[in-house]
Amino acid sequence: MGKARTGLGIALALASLAWIPSGVARADVTISLKTFDQLYNSLAVATRVTPDTAIKTYFDNVKLRLPKTGDVEEMSAPMLTGLTGLSGLFCERMIANDARISTPANRRAHRQVDFTKTPADMTEAIRQSVATEYARLFWQRDPTAAEQNLIVDLIGNAITTDDTTAAATPKILKIACTATATSLLAIVN
Amino acid sequence: MNKPLLHQNHRRPITRRELLAQGFIAGSATLLAPTLFGSLLSRAARAQGMTTLPFMVFDMAGGAGLPGNFLVGKTGGPEDLLTSYDLLGWNPRIGNALDKSFGLPMAGGNVSRILQGITTTSSAEARAFTRMGSLLHFAQDDTSSNQLSAVAMIARGGYKTTILSKALGQRTNVSGGNSDIVRNGSADAAFKPLVVGKVGDVVDAVGFGQVFSTYKPEVVKAMAQGMSDLTGEHVPEIRQRTRGDRLAELSQAAYEKNATDTASGSSMDPRQQTITQQVYQINAGTQPNDVRAITATIALNAINGNAGPGVITVGGCDYHDGTQTTGDAKDLEMGQHIGRAIETAHRLKQPFFFNLITDGGVYSRRGSRNWQGDDGTKCMSVIGMYNPAGAPAMRRIQVGSYTDGQGVDRTTVIGASPAKAAYAVLANWLSAQGRLGEFERIAPAGVFSRTELESVLIFG
């Protein structure tokens, strides 16, 4: 297994080529999983996070569990487990980056999130906007109503009685971000 | 009459079928059913795509008195008795001295604490399907430099795992135990077992990692369930694509398993598994660095195929302090580790191959079991196998021999070389799976001649 290409320029180009608008019939195209390096690069592109040492180390530890050729037979629970951790790291960095950007319009996502407020302060409308942003990042399309509801519900379910400070807001968002980034549509070509 | 047939125009036989055909294997018809690997693997293992015979090393660091637990004999086998065993800590000639439950006779009558450890931690059913044989060889005393461990060769011998590719051990040595691996140039240079000092060392390596370590388990589970639910929404879209139906089918199972099982790492954590809770007497509240939790983690994940081979080490086996007490305690401890592993394999219905090694040996005060000093000529290794389909058949139960001097005969194929003993372990592990033909792909050419290779086979 070769070393992952980490050049974001190349990855961006590949990602743009892979982007096909929802609704375009693709029955003639055999579906495949993203390979280990495609997953790595697509997460970097989607989150606009430059992988740091922790991400690279984790990736090195799990890449043997990620798809090698992209054949659908490589879909497995161990693969998903490894990918979940990788997605979580990219999401964590993206959310932290966005939280430091005071002008919401300049954020990768979370344009309606006030990171100075608690998770409970995220209204239904804010949660829906987050769901839409995540879907666009990882699925390259808007969420359906059902998908949006699932992400909104997940944000609600992730909030525990301990999450009463603003510091908990990124933590809750990471759960929804990771779930979206690891769902099936995010990991296929 | 029983000499092998050597055909001038044929290459020398290497596969089991070829060895049989040319008479290198004598009287092996009884081996067929129970030892063919296809029948060895449990249905669950096959369903997981696992096609490797799980392997563990049990390493007694310091040079334990293994010939005081297992019967060693002359060239005719273990019951070709030596003139005396008075420096080996027991007398196999007294009535009921031999316990032959495992094929290789052990010191019965409450003499062998390894035997006691095995029998008190495993069920009669598990023991009935377990067999052991001996490899008699010299080793240097009290050193980690004996290349006795076959674990690296076995790990790269087509060893397949379902989750974690690494071997599991307790020590930072390249072997994961005390004795060294056989070093085949660069082939094994990259071998490095995962050191298990606590349950989390394995669970974190196969779980979601530290990035979710601060979350409550129910939140992590909700996340995994969330991605499963989202995937359910994606399925109609995926099915429109060529091979989409197959991916949808695989995805449903994978995401559900991810949500219900792996999300909490519970399948890797012996404290969460009923079988290991019972066998190792642990529970969800057991400290993650408790030795029972650590050894259970290694055994569970090695035997069920989640991870690579496992290595469990008992330190302090340089027990020649002039008493019997210290040695008995260490022997008992190792016997318990082996017994629990056998019982775990039995309850998992999983075939299992193991190797007991030690660096050197000890001699006793004449006529007693009080261990007096080091003696590397009183060394040996043991290989064992559990087969849920029935007791493994054995070609022989001893490789190599001892002499009447109560020390190993160094002139045999493996007698002078710990590494040769390790190669014999590899050969037996492969042979038990019907894969002996791969021996020369893994071991260097010329380690054994064809005749020598056949002569070191106990299983398969």
XYZ file of C-alpha atoms in Angstrom:
649
model
C 0.000 0.000 0.000
C 1.547 3.235 -1.046
C 1.894 6.404 0.893
C -1.140 8.632 0.851
C -0.907 11.631 -1.379
C -1.337 14.585 0.877
C -1.079 17.316 -1.691
C -4.302 19.170 -1.270
C -4.079 20.644 -4.753
C -4.194 17.225 -6.347
C -6.890 16.130 -3.969
C -9.003 19.167 -4.692
C -8.787 18.494 -8.389
C -9.742 14.857 -7.914
C -12.572 15.795 -5.622
C -13.973 18.264 -8.105
C -13.812 15.672 -10.832
C -15.627 13.201 -8.632
C -18.410 15.642 -7.840
C -21.545 14.750 -9.707
C -24.769 16.616 -8.942
C -27.546 14.704 -7.240
C -30.129 13.323 -9.611
C -27.727 12.489 -12.405
C -28.352 8.885 -13.417
C -25.194 6.850 -12.770
C -26.465 3.309 -13.182
C -23.890 2.761 -15.870
C -21.059 3.543 -13.450
C -19.946 0.717 -11.203
C -19.950 1.933 -7.652
C -16.805 1.699 -5.590
C -15.560 2.696 -2.194
C -13.009 5.436 -1.887
C -9.605 3.913 -1.316
C -7.576 4.649 1.775
C -5.788 7.609 0.232
C -8.935 8.916 -1.434
C -10.694 8.884 1.924
C -7.818 10.719 3.542
C -7.661 13.340 0.832
C -11.394 13.800 0.528
C -11.672 14.417 4.256
C -8.869 16.959 4.040
C -10.607 18.673 1.143
C -14.069 18.623 2.677
C -12.925 20.005 5.997
C -10.120 22.133 4.538
C -7.874 20.808 7.270
C -4.174 20.292 6.698
C -3.402 16.981 8.400
C -1.226 17.380 11.480
C 0.973 14.788 13.153
C -1.872 13.276 15.154
C -3.988 12.781 12.061
C -1.089 11.348 10.074
C -0.198 8.965 12.880
C -3.762 7.774 13.258
C -4.059 7.336 9.515
C -0.857 5.281 9.427
C -2.300 3.064 12.142
C -5.612 2.429 10.419
C -4.918 2.612 6.714
C -4.487 -1.137 6.411
C -8.105 -1.423 7.529
C -9.334 1.081 4.941
C -10.205 0.042 1.374
C -7.169 -0.851 -0.674
C -8.747 -1.183 -4.108
C -12.167 0.297 -3.484
C -14.028 -2.885 -4.337
C -17.394 -3.004 -2.579
C -16.362 -6.242 -0.900
C -13.987 -4.176 1.228
C -16.947 -2.733 3.130
C -16.679 -4.029 6.694
C -17.245 -2.990 10.298
C -13.501 -2.819 11.084
C -13.057 -0.534 8.100
C -15.820 1.732 9.359
C -14.385 1.733 12.852
C -11.026 2.939 11.590
C -12.636 5.512 9.336
C -14.803 6.859 12.135
C -11.738 7.805 14.151
C -10.158 9.452 11.119
C -13.315 11.401 10.291
C -13.546 12.449 13.926
C -10.060 13.936 13.856
C -10.711 15.935 10.691
C -14.068 17.123 12.034
C -12.511 18.131 15.334
C -9.885 20.248 13.576
C -12.418 21.834 11.218
C -14.738 22.773 14.051
C -11.859 24.209 16.069
C -10.726 26.217 13.051
C -14.225 27.565 12.465
C -14.630 28.454 16.129
C -11.595 30.713 15.846
C -12.998 32.577 12.840
C -15.017 35.523 14.052
C -16.601 36.255 10.686
C -19.075 33.395 10.176
C -19.178 33.803 6.418
C -15.530 32.838 6.257
C -16.035 29.516 8.007
C -15.972 26.150 6.255
C -19.317 25.377 7.931
C -21.118 26.464 11.119
C -22.018 29.871 9.733
C -24.981 30.189 12.081
C -23.299 28.694 15.120
C -22.347 30.944 18.009
C -19.410 29.175 19.605
C -19.720 31.354 22.699
C -23.013 29.717 23.551
C -23.957 26.312 24.923
C -25.224 23.375 22.859
C -28.719 23.975 24.189
C -28.599 27.444 22.646
C -28.386 25.919 19.180
C -31.921 26.366 17.915
C -33.684 23.995 15.537
C -32.928 26.370 12.677
C -29.235 26.462 13.551
C -29.098 22.684 13.763
C -30.793 22.399 10.376
C -28.271 24.786 8.869
C -25.433 22.714 10.285
C -26.983 19.573 8.809
C -27.184 21.205 5.397
C -23.595 22.413 5.579
C -22.305 18.981 6.559
C -24.270 17.299 3.766
C -22.853 19.672 1.198
C -19.310 19.119 2.466
C -19.375 15.336 2.598
C -22.119 14.315 0.142
C -21.824 17.200 -2.314
C -25.558 17.738 -2.223
C -28.273 19.092 0.041
C -29.754 16.678 2.557
C -33.215 15.305 2.105
C -35.687 16.205 4.782
C -35.244 12.797 6.365
C -31.462 13.101 6.366
C -31.625 16.575 7.810
C -33.912 15.370 10.576
C -31.528 12.535 11.419
C -28.598 14.909 11.794
C -30.659 17.370 13.825
C -31.825 14.542 16.057
C -28.268 13.334 16.474
C -27.182 16.748 17.695
C -29.971 16.631 20.250
C -29.159 13.098 21.320
C -25.487 13.907 21.782
C -26.183 16.605 24.364
C -25.911 15.236 27.886
C -26.636 16.887 31.186
C -22.933 17.659 31.519
C -22.849 19.780 28.382
C -23.860 23.065 29.964
C -21.027 25.293 28.825
C -19.949 26.760 25.516
C -16.956 24.441 25.533
C -19.333 21.566 24.883
C -20.631 23.008 21.615
C -17.706 21.860 19.417
C -17.875 18.486 21.120
C -21.511 18.020 20.152
C -20.920 19.219 16.619
C -18.098 16.702 16.229
C -20.563 13.864 16.735
C -22.841 15.068 13.943
C -19.946 15.925 11.657
C -18.326 12.515 12.094
C -21.568 10.646 11.490
C -22.127 12.566 8.274
C -18.535 12.157 7.111
C -18.595 8.407 7.701
C -22.035 7.671 6.270
C -22.222 5.660 3.077
C -22.629 8.472 0.577
C -19.473 10.130 1.880
C -17.271 7.120 1.263
C -18.223 6.036 -2.258
C -17.025 7.211 -5.627
C 10.413 -51.930 3.415
C 9.169 -48.736 4.946
C 11.818 -46.518 3.429
C 10.554 -43.540 1.449
C 10.521 -43.769 -2.306
C 12.887 -41.311 -3.905
C 12.077 -40.829 -7.565
C 14.988 -39.755 -9.672
C 12.885 -37.721 -12.032
C 10.706 -36.080 -9.424
C 11.484 -33.115 -7.273
C 11.750 -33.986 -3.619
C 8.326 -34.094 -1.946
C 7.245 -31.098 0.053
C 3.456 -31.075 0.281
C 1.750 -33.378 2.679
C 0.188 -35.211 -0.251
C 3.595 -35.693 -1.825
C 5.123 -36.836 1.430
C 2.320 -39.343 1.842
C 2.622 -40.557 -1.702
C 6.318 -41.213 -1.448
C 6.189 -42.838 1.921
C 7.813 -40.152 3.991
C 4.789 -40.163 6.246
C 4.141 -43.511 7.798
C 0.842 -44.645 9.207
C -0.794 -41.286 8.811
C -4.228 -42.358 7.675
C -5.673 -41.524 11.049
C -4.657 -37.930 10.560
C -7.082 -37.140 7.830
C -10.364 -36.028 9.243
C -9.615 -34.140 12.398
C -6.555 -32.274 11.268
C -7.559 -31.007 7.889
C -7.770 -27.323 8.429
C -11.038 -26.973 6.583
C -12.689 -28.931 9.324
C -10.704 -27.181 12.014
C -12.082 -23.743 11.502
C -15.299 -22.949 13.243
C -18.276 -21.818 11.239
C -17.982 -18.436 12.888
C -14.356 -18.135 11.897
C -15.108 -19.046 8.313
C -17.971 -16.575 8.244
C -15.503 -13.887 9.250
C -13.248 -14.881 6.420
C -10.614 -16.037 8.873
C -8.459 -18.815 7.527
C -5.570 -18.845 9.962
C -4.930 -21.202 12.847
C -4.658 -18.869 15.874
C -1.262 -19.038 17.535
C 0.040 -18.138 20.980
C 3.401 -18.286 22.692
C 3.683 -18.898 26.430
C 7.126 -17.769 27.529
C 8.610 -18.697 30.916
C 11.358 -16.121 31.345
C 14.406 -17.340 33.239
C 14.711 -20.998 32.349
C 11.960 -23.063 33.940
C 12.126 -26.756 34.769
C 9.984 -27.972 31.932
C 11.413 -31.539 32.015
C 10.138 -31.623 35.583
C 6.641 -31.226 34.174
C 6.777 -33.008 30.826
C 8.321 -36.435 30.309
C 11.502 -36.468 28.251
C 12.876 -39.692 26.844
C 15.554 -41.125 24.661
C 15.382 -41.726 20.907
C 12.400 -44.063 21.222
C 10.136 -41.294 22.516
C 9.184 -39.983 25.945
C 8.509 -43.425 27.360
C 11.930 -44.632 26.261
C 12.949 -43.705 29.765
C 16.278 -42.347 30.896
C 18.194 -44.309 33.478
C 17.309 -41.729 36.066
C 15.363 -38.499 36.428
C 16.794 -37.577 39.785
C 18.119 -34.237 38.533
C 14.877 -33.431 36.733
C 12.723 -33.205 39.832
C 10.562 -36.326 39.643
C 10.463 -40.054 39.089
C 8.273 -41.203 36.205
C 8.708 -44.836 37.205
C 6.590 -44.760 40.332
C 2.958 -45.831 40.082
C 0.532 -43.417 38.416
C 3.342 -40.959 37.820
C 2.374 -40.356 34.224
C -0.627 -38.345 33.126
C -1.115 -39.011 29.418
C -4.218 -36.904 28.945
C -2.539 -34.681 26.384
C -0.529 -37.273 24.492
C 2.797 -36.085 25.814
C 3.049 -37.620 29.308
C 3.160 -35.132 32.147
C 4.176 -35.507 35.753
C 0.920 -36.600 37.332
C 0.143 -37.389 40.921
C 0.078 -33.708 41.838
C 3.732 -33.257 40.859
C 3.477 -30.969 37.842
C 2.029 -27.614 38.723
C 1.760 -26.763 35.035
C -0.591 -29.724 34.739
C -2.429 -28.629 37.849
C -2.776 -25.117 36.457
C -4.195 -26.408 33.193
C -6.635 -28.824 34.789
C -7.973 -26.351 37.336
C -8.729 -23.683 34.748
C -10.085 -25.746 31.875
C -12.963 -28.136 31.445
C -12.630 -31.860 30.845
C -14.219 -31.343 27.420
C -11.615 -28.783 26.426
C -8.762 -30.950 27.636
C -10.128 -33.975 25.784
C -9.662 -32.098 22.506
C -6.165 -30.852 23.358
C -2.882 -32.555 22.565
C 0.728 -31.611 23.228
C 4.110 -32.737 21.974
C 7.691 -31.900 22.906
C 10.693 -30.394 21.131
C 13.893 -31.234 22.976
C 16.730 -28.778 22.495
C 19.435 -26.820 24.222
C 19.115 -23.114 25.046
C 21.290 -20.555 26.786
C 20.323 -19.868 30.377
C 18.771 -16.640 31.588
C 18.937 -14.621 28.436
C 16.606 -13.019 25.940
C 18.945 -13.875 23.095
C 17.734 -17.424 22.368
C 15.983 -17.269 19.029
C 13.209 -19.513 20.254
C 10.117 -17.610 19.256
C 8.467 -18.489 15.957
C 5.945 -15.696 16.348
C 7.390 -13.378 13.693
C 7.634 -16.109 11.068
C 4.107 -17.221 11.813
C 2.793 -13.659 11.731
C 4.068 -13.245 8.186
C 3.086 -16.766 7.215
C -0.233 -15.798 5.707
C -1.667 -14.989 9.128
C -5.054 -13.389 8.665
C -6.857 -11.291 11.237
C -10.243 -9.666 11.244
C -9.461 -6.329 12.894
C -5.941 -5.701 14.126
C -3.034 -7.018 12.102
C -0.455 -6.765 14.879
C 0.648 -9.500 17.257
C -0.012 -8.884 20.940
C 2.576 -9.220 23.693
C 3.502 -7.955 27.121
C 7.139 -6.982 26.675
C 8.757 -4.371 24.477
C 11.127 -6.952 22.974
C 10.625 -7.638 19.302
C 9.126 -10.980 20.227
C 6.594 -9.463 22.611
C 7.965 -11.906 25.185
C 11.328 -12.834 26.687
C 13.040 -15.077 24.164
C 14.003 -13.557 20.839
C 12.384 -14.144 17.486
C 14.184 -16.123 14.828
C 15.827 -13.418 12.805
C 15.602 -14.028 9.090
C 17.494 -11.035 7.817
C 15.218 -8.200 6.854
C 12.158 -10.411 6.585
C 11.245 -9.977 10.223
C 12.878 -6.621 10.830
C 9.569 -4.807 10.857
C 7.926 -7.219 13.254
C 6.784 -5.436 16.372
C 3.952 -6.702 18.532
C 1.584 -4.305 20.191
C 2.561 -4.170 23.858
C -0.488 -4.725 26.028
C -0.101 -3.099 29.418
C -3.786 -2.473 29.830
C -7.005 -3.434 28.074
C -7.200 -0.040 26.389
C -3.994 -0.658 24.471
C -5.904 -3.076 22.282
C -9.351 -1.548 22.436
C -8.069 1.902 21.484
C -6.019 0.451 18.659
C -9.080 -1.037 17.066
C -11.760 1.367 18.240
C -12.435 4.938 17.252
C -9.221 6.098 18.896
C -8.610 8.801 21.435
C -10.675 11.358 19.553
C -13.838 10.067 21.223
C -12.288 8.910 24.478
C -13.900 11.679 26.533
C -17.434 10.905 25.393
C -19.915 8.813 27.273
C -20.388 5.403 25.626
C -24.039 6.120 24.903
C -23.099 9.224 22.934
C -20.550 7.324 20.847
C -23.107 4.621 20.281
C -25.656 7.253 19.214
C -23.136 8.580 16.713
C -22.533 5.132 15.236
C -26.269 4.574 15.107
C -26.670 7.966 13.440
C -24.296 7.057 10.634
C -26.106 3.767 10.242
C -29.437 5.583 9.960
C -28.043 8.062 7.461
C -26.684 5.167 5.432
C -30.147 3.658 5.427
C -31.341 6.840 3.757
C -28.557 6.558 1.172
C -29.302 3.007 0.154
C -31.978 3.732 -2.493
C -29.552 6.086 -4.223
C -26.733 3.564 -3.990
C -28.873 0.739 -5.390
C -29.267 2.621 -8.654
C -25.589 2.055 -9.398
C -23.971 -1.078 -10.782
C -23.076 -3.336 -7.826
C -25.042 -0.984 -5.630
C -27.224 -3.824 -4.387
C -24.171 -5.694 -3.145
C -22.735 -2.619 -1.467
C -26.072 -1.891 0.166
C -26.193 -5.417 1.522
C -22.664 -5.260 2.910
C -23.187 -1.761 4.270
C -26.258 -2.683 6.226
C -24.390 -5.391 8.088
C -21.215 -3.363 8.545
C -22.859 -0.213 9.854
C -25.099 -2.186 12.175
C -22.143 -4.086 13.570
C -20.230 -0.865 13.926
C -23.112 0.592 15.896
C -23.908 -2.335 18.109
C -20.539 -3.870 18.755
C -17.324 -2.199 17.796
C -18.476 1.256 18.769
C -17.777 0.525 22.400
C -14.845 -1.730 21.728
C -16.708 -4.352 23.681
C -15.864 -7.150 21.316
C -12.180 -6.590 22.056
C -12.544 -6.124 25.787
C -12.558 -9.435 27.683
C -14.192 -7.707 30.633
C -17.252 -7.225 28.424
C -17.369 -10.761 27.037
C -19.256 -13.462 28.879
C -16.813 -16.216 27.965
C -13.729 -14.437 29.218
C -15.577 -13.098 32.238
C -16.183 -16.695 33.242
C -12.839 -18.159 32.234
C -10.670 -15.380 33.670
C -12.947 -14.466 36.595
C -13.132 -10.837 35.554
C -15.951 -8.387 35.046
C -16.673 -4.922 33.712
C -15.228 -3.436 36.872
C -11.870 -5.212 36.704
C -9.008 -2.744 36.479
C -7.726 -2.452 32.894
C -4.147 -3.150 34.031
C -5.075 -6.206 36.105
C -2.905 -9.102 34.936
C -5.956 -11.290 34.347
C -7.524 -8.576 32.199
C -4.280 -8.128 30.256
C -3.729 -11.820 29.588
C -7.400 -12.269 28.775
C -7.154 -9.424 26.270
C -4.206 -11.090 24.566
C -5.759 -14.554 24.575
C -9.243 -13.480 23.503
C -8.109 -11.381 20.581
C -5.446 -13.833 19.435
C -7.750 -16.830 19.598
C -10.842 -15.261 18.068
C -8.735 -13.859 15.239
C -9.344 -10.201 15.972
C -5.583 -9.715 16.214
C -2.337 -11.460 15.329
C -0.568 -14.066 17.452
C -0.503 -13.564 21.219
C 2.481 -13.813 23.548
C 2.029 -14.262 27.301
C 5.117 -14.148 29.491
C 5.631 -15.248 33.071
C 8.705 -13.628 34.581
C 10.786 -14.931 37.462
C 11.145 -18.464 36.138
C 14.846 -18.550 37.027
C 13.563 -20.234 40.154
C 16.534 -22.268 41.380
C 16.508 -20.912 44.933
C 17.018 -24.288 46.555
C 13.336 -24.802 47.175
C 10.419 -26.361 45.349
C 8.026 -23.629 46.386
C 9.055 -20.852 44.026
C 9.165 -23.126 41.020
C 5.799 -24.628 41.802
C 4.229 -21.179 41.971
C 5.631 -20.126 38.608
C 4.724 -23.436 36.981
C 1.209 -23.130 38.351
C 0.894 -19.585 37.048
C 1.913 -20.628 33.553
C -0.332 -23.679 33.665
C -3.252 -21.431 34.505
C -2.501 -19.144 31.566
C -2.389 -22.117 29.211
C -5.507 -23.689 30.696
C -7.510 -20.488 30.432
C -6.456 -20.031 26.821
C -7.472 -23.593 25.988
C -10.808 -23.086 27.713
C -11.350 -19.802 25.878
C -10.684 -21.534 22.565
C -13.047 -24.329 23.570
C -15.882 -21.971 24.406
C -15.279 -19.988 21.230
C -15.221 -23.301 19.322
C -12.010 -22.117 17.780
C -8.984 -24.240 16.852
C -5.880 -23.012 18.585
C -2.148 -23.748 18.407
C 0.291 -22.841 21.165
C 3.971 -23.024 22.023
C 5.501 -23.099 25.506
C 9.119 -21.914 25.577
C 11.772 -21.045 28.141
C 15.356 -19.853 28.093
C 17.460 -22.699 29.420
C 16.579 -24.938 32.312
C 17.297 -25.963 35.884
C 18.516 -29.011 37.742
C 17.277 -30.210 41.088
C 19.099 -31.400 44.174
C 19.492 -35.073 43.427
C 16.306 -36.983 44.191
C 14.273 -33.905 45.076
C 12.278 -31.177 43.387
C 14.300 -28.453 45.049
C 15.737 -26.507 42.129
C 19.436 -25.865 42.608
C 20.887 -24.154 39.544
C 20.824 -23.348 35.852
C 21.347 -26.004 33.226
C 20.680 -25.121 29.620
C 20.945 -28.761 28.598
C 17.729 -29.376 30.512
C 15.709 -27.259 28.151
C 12.761 -28.110 25.931
C 9.745 -26.542 24.237
C 6.199 -27.801 24.018
C 3.685 -27.344 21.233
C -0.004 -27.917 21.750
C -3.192 -27.809 19.820
C -6.879 -27.615 20.637
C -9.344 -28.713 17.978
C -13.097 -28.306 18.570
C -13.755 -31.097 16.049
C -11.863 -33.695 18.052
C -8.510 -34.479 19.581
C -5.759 -33.643 17.089
C -4.011 -36.713 15.746
C -0.287 -36.853 16.286
C 2.472 -38.304 14.155
C 4.785 -38.476 17.139
C 4.878 -36.862 20.543
C 8.569 -36.077 20.902
C 11.104 -34.509 18.549
C 14.728 -34.846 19.601
C 15.842 -36.772 22.641
C 17.541 -36.694 26.015
C 20.419 -38.910 27.077
C 21.020 -40.848 30.229
C 23.053 -37.890 31.378
C 19.662 -36.193 31.936
C 20.462 -33.562 29.347
C 19.421 -32.942 25.791
C 21.110 -34.808 22.948
C 22.581 -31.984 20.924
C 23.192 -34.161 17.873
C 19.535 -34.347 16.855
C 18.023 -32.106 14.190
C 16.932 -29.483 16.709
C 19.083 -30.481 19.690
C 21.733 -27.787 19.523
C 19.722 -24.913 18.184
C 16.843 -22.925 19.680
C 16.193 -21.478 16.228
C 15.813 -24.967 14.762
C 13.211 -25.652 17.427
C 11.383 -22.500 16.375
C 11.488 -23.602 12.748
C 9.989 -26.891 13.892
C 7.173 -24.931 15.530
C 6.556 -23.121 12.251
C 6.540 -26.423 10.375
C 3.992 -27.901 12.768
C 1.769 -24.831 12.667
C 1.757 -24.977 8.876
C 1.337 -28.730 8.785
C -1.668 -28.576 11.087
C -3.339 -26.420 8.431
C -2.271 -28.564 5.499
C 0.123 -25.817 4.442
C 3.478 -27.496 4.931
C 4.297 -26.730 1.323
C 4.694 -23.091 2.326
C 7.501 -23.847 4.774
C 10.311 -22.979 2.416
C 8.609 -19.769 1.393
C 8.697 -18.567 4.998
C 11.851 -20.197 6.349
C 15.242 -19.825 4.669
C 16.156 -22.493 2.173
C 18.072 -25.376 3.621
C 16.999 -25.040 7.240
C 15.813 -28.640 7.128
C 16.303 -31.329 4.534
C 13.078 -32.979 3.405
C 13.706 -35.888 5.702
C 14.485 -33.577 8.607
C 11.349 -31.562 7.937
C 9.234 -34.665 8.149
C 11.038 -35.751 11.289
C 10.046 -32.640 13.245
C 6.328 -32.935 12.533
C 4.087 -33.704 15.477
C 0.772 -32.369 14.139
C -0.819 -32.376 10.721
